[in-house]
CSV table of C-alpha atoms in Angstrom, one decimal:
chain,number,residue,atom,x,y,z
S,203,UNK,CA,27.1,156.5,120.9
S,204,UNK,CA,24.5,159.0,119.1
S,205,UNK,CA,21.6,156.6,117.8
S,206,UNK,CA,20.7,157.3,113.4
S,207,UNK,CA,17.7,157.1,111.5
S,208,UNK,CA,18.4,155.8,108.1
S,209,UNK,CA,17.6,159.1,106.6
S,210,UNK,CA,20.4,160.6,109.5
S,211,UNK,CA,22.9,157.8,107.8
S,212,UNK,CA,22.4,158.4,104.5
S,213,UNK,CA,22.9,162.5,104.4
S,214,UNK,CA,26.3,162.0,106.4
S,215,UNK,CA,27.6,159.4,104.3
S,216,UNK,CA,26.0,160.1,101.0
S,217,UNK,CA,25.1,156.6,100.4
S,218,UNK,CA,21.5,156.2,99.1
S,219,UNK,CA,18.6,154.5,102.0
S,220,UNK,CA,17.7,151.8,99.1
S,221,UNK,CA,22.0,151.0,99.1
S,222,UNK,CA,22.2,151.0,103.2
S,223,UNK,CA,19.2,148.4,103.3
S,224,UNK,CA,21.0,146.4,100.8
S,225,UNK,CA,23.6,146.3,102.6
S,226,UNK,CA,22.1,145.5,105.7
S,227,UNK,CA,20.2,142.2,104.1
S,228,UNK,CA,23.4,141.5,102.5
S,229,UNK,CA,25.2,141.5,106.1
S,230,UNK,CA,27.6,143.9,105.5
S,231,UNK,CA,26.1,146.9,107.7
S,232,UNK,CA,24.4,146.0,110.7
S,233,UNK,CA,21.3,148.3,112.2
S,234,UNK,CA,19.5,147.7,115.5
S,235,UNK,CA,15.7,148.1,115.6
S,236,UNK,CA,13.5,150.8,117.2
S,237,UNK,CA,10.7,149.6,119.7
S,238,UNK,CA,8.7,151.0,116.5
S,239,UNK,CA,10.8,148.5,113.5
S,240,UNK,CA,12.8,151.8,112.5
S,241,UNK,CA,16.6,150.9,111.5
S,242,UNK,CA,18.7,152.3,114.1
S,243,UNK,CA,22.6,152.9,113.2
S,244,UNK,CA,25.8,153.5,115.5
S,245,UNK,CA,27.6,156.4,115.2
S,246,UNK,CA,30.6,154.0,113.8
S,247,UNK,CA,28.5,153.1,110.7
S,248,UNK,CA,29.9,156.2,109.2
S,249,UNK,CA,33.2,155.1,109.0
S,250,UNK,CA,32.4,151.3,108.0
S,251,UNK,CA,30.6,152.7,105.2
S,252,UNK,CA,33.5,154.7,103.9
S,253,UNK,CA,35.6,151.3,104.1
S,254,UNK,CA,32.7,149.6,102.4
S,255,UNK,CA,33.0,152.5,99.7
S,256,UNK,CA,36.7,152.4,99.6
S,257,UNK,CA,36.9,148.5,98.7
S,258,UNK,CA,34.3,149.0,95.8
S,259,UNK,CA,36.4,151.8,94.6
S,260,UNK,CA,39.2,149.0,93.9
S,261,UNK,CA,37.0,146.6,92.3
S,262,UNK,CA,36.0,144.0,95.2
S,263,UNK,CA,32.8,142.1,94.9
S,264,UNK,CA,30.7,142.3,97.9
S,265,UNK,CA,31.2,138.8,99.0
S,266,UNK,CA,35.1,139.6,99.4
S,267,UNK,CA,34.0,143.0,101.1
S,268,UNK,CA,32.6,141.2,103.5
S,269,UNK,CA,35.4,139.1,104.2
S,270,UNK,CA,37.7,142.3,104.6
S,271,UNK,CA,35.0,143.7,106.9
S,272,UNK,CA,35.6,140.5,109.4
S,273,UNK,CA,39.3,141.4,109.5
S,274,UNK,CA,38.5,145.0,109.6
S,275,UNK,CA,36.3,144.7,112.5
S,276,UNK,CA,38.4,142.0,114.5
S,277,UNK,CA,42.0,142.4,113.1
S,278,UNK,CA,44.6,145.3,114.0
S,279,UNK,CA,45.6,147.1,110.2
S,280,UNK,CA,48.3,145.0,109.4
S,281,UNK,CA,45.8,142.2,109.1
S,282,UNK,CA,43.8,144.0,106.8
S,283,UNK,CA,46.6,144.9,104.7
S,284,UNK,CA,48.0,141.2,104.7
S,285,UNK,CA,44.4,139.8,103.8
S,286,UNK,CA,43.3,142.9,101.5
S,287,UNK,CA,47.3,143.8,99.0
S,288,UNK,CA,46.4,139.5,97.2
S,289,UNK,CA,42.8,140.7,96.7
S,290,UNK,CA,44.5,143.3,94.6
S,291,UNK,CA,46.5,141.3,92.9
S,292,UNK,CA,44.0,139.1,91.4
S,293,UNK,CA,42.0,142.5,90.6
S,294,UNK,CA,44.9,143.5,88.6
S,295,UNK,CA,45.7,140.3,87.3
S,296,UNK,CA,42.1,140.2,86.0
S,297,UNK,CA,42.2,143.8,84.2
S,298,UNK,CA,45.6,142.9,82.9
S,299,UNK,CA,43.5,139.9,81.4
S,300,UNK,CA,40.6,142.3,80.5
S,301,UNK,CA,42.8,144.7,78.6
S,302,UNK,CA,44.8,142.3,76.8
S,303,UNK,CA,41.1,141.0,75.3
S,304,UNK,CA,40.2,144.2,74.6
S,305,UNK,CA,43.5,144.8,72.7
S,306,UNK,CA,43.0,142.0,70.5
S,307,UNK,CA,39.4,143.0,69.8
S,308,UNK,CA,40.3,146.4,68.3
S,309,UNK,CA,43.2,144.8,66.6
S,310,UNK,CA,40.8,142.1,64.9
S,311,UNK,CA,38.2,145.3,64.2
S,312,UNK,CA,41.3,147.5,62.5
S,313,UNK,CA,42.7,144.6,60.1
S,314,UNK,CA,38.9,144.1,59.2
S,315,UNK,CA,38.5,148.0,58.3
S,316,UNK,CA,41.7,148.0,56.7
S,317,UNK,CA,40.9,144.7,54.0
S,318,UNK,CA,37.6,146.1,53.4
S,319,UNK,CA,39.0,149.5,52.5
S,320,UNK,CA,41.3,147.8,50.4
S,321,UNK,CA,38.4,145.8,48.7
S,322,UNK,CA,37.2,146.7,45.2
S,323,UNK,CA,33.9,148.5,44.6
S,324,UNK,CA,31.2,145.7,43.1
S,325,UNK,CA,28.0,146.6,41.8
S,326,UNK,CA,26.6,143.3,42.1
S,327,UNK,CA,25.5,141.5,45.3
S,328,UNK,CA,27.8,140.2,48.4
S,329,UNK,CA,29.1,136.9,48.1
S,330,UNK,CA,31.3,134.4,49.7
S,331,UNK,CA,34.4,135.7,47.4
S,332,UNK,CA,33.9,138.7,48.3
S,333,UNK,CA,36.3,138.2,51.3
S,334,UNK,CA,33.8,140.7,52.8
S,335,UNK,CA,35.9,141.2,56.5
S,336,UNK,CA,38.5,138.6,56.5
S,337,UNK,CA,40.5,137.5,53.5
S,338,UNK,CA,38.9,133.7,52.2
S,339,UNK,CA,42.6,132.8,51.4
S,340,UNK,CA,43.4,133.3,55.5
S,341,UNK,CA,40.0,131.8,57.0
S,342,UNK,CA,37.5,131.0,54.9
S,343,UNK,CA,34.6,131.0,57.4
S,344,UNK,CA,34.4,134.0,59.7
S,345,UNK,CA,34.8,132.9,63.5
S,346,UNK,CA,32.4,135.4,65.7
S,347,UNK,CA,34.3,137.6,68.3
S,348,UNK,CA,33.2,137.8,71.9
S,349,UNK,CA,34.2,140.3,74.4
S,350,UNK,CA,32.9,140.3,77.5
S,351,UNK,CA,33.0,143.6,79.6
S,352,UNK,CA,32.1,141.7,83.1
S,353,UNK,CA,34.0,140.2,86.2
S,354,UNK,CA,36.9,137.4,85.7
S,355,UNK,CA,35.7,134.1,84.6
S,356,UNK,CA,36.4,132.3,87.7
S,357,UNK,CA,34.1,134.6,89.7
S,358,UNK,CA,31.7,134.8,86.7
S,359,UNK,CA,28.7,132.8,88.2
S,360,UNK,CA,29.1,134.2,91.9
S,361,UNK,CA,29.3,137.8,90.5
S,362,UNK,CA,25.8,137.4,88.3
S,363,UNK,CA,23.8,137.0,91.3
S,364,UNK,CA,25.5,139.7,93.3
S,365,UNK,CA,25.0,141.8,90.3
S,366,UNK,CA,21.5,141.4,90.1
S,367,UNK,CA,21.4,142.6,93.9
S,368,UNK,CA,23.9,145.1,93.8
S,369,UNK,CA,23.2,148.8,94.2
S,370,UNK,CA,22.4,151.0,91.6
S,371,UNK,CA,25.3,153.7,92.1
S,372,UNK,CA,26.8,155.7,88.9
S,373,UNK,CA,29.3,158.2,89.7
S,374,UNK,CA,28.4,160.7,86.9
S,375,UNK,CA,26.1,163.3,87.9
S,376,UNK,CA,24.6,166.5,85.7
S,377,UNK,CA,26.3,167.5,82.7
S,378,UNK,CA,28.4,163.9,82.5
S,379,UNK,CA,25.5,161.8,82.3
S,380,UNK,CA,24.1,164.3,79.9
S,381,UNK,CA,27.0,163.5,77.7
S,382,UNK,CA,27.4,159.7,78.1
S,383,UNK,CA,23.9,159.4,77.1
S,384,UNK,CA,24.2,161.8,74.2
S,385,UNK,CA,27.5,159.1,73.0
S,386,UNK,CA,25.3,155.8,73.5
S,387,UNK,CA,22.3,157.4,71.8
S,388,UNK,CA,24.9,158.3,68.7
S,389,UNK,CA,26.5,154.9,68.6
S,390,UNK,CA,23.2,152.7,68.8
S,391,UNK,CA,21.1,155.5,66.5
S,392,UNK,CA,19.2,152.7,64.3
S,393,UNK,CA,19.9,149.7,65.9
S,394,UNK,CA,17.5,146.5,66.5
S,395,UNK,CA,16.5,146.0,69.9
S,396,UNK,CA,15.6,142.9,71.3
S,397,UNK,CA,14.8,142.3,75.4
S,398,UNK,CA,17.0,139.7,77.3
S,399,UNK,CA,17.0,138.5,80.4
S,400,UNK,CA,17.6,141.1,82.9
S,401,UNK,CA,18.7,143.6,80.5
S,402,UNK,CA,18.7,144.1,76.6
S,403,UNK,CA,20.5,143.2,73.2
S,404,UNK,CA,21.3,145.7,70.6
S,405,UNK,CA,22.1,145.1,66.7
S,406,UNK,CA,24.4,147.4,64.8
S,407,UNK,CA,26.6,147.5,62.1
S,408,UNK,CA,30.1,146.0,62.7
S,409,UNK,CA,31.8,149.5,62.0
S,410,UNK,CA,30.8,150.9,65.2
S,411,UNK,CA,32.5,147.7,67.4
S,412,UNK,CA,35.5,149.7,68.4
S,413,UNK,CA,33.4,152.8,69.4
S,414,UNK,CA,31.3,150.5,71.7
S,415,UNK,CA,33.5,148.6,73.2
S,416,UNK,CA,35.3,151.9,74.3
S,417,UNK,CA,32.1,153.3,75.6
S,418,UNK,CA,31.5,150.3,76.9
S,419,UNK,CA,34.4,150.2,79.2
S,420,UNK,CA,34.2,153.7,80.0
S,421,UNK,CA,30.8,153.2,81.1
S,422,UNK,CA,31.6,150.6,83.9
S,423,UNK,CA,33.9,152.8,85.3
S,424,UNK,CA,30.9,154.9,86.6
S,425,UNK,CA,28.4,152.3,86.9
S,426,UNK,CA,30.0,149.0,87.7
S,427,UNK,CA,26.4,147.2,88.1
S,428,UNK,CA,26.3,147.0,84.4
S,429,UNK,CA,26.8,144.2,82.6
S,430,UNK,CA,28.2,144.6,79.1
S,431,UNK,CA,28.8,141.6,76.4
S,432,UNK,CA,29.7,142.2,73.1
S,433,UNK,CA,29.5,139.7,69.8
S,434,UNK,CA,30.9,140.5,66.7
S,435,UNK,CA,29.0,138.2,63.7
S,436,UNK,CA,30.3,139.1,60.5
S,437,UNK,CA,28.3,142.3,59.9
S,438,UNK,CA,26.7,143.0,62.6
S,439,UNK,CA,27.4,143.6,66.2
S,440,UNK,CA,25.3,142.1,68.8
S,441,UNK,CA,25.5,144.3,71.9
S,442,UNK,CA,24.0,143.1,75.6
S,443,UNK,CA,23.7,145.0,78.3
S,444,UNK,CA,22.5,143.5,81.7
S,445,UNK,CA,21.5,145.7,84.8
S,446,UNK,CA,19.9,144.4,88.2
S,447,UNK,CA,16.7,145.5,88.4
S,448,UNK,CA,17.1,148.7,90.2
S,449,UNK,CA,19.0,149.7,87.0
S,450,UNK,CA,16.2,149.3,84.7
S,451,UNK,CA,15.8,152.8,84.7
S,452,UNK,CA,19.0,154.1,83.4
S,453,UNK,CA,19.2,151.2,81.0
S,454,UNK,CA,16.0,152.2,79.5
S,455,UNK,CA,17.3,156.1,79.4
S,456,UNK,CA,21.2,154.6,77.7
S,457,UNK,CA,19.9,152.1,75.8
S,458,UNK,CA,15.8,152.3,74.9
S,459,UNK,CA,13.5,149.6,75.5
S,460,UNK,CA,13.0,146.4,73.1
S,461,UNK,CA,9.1,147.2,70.9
């Protein structure tokens, strides 16, 4: 078989060099080596990338995409159907989970909207009996909302270090990313920024929760190496976004940098 240069790999399959040497320390494409150290790729590495990309596409952490390759490369297709349709299950299983968590959080941020529109005007200061965003008579002390836009909670500590490795890939190009940027820089106009580790937390007013969260969301559909966590505290919405450190870039360009 015809012999590639990494360069030769990456125009055929469209996968970046930086990606297809990730993927080659992360054992999941292998290369052979030049008498001069240049990665050298079979003509088949086409075709294992598109599988690589195909199992991304439904959500599969890389560990797991490994483990499909070894069937894939060893196993006829009925044993990479039988090992691949519970994988899919739990991925399902895990956005049902998501979404029902993301239901409640907008539910929680409309019956706050609604008693404070409902709330007299004061001219003097906010106070306790205010009942500023939840009626004293039904919970007197406001319990903070989490939401966490990130993998299940079961695979929560495997999937931080893979994130933190994981190729920077977004599938918005030109005028999309144009736009998405254009909605984050609307949504986060004014806020506190404070740097994190590995990424950076944002402070806005509660109001604009629902907005986030739904940008939020849309945004890891197009760049899954994003980590998104949201707090809602009363007020104030605490907003943190964690990227590897490929993805320091774009985060900077989405979300500023912390003075």
């Amino acid at each position: 078989m015809r012999a590639m240069r990494i360069s030769q790999l990456a125009e055929r399959s469209g996968v970046p060099a930086t990606t297809l040497r990730f993927y080659d320390s992360a054992g999941l494409l292998s290369a052979d080596r030049t008498p001069a150290g240049y990665r050298s790729y079979a003509e088949d590495a086409v075709e294992r990338l598109a599988f690589i990309s195909a199992a991304k596409n439904l959500g599969l952490p890389l560990e797991e995409i490994g483990e499909l390759l070894a069937v894939w490369d060893s196993g006829a297709c009925h044993e990479v159907k039988a090992d691949l349709r519970p994988r899919i299950a739990a991925r399902l299983d895990e956005a049902g989970r998501r979404v029902a968590e993301l239901t409640a959080f907008t539910a929680s941020l409309n019956s706050a909207l609604e008693h404070l529109d409902a709330l007299p005007d004061r001219l003097g200061r906010c106070d306790p009996d205010c009942g500023f965003l939840v009626p004293a008579a039904h919970q007197p002390t406001a319990t903070p909302v989490d939401v966490t836009l990130a993998p299940g909670r079961k695979a929560a500590e495997q999937e931080v270090e893979l994130r933190r490795n994981a190729p920077v890939a977004c599938s918005l190009t030109g005028d999309g990313i144009t736009e998405r940027a254009g909605r984050w820089h609307q949504i986060l106009d004014g806020a506190d920024r404070a740097a994190i580790a590995d990424g950076i937390r944002l402070t806005l007013p509660a109001e604009r929760a629902a907005a986030a969260a739904e940008l939020a969301a849309a945004e890891q559909q197009c760049c899954p190496f994003l980590d998104f966590r949201l707090h809602l505290d009363g007020r104030r919405l605490h907003l943190e976004v964690r990227s590897p450190a490929d993805g320091a870039d774009i985060l900077a360009d989405l979300f500023g940098t912390a003075p």
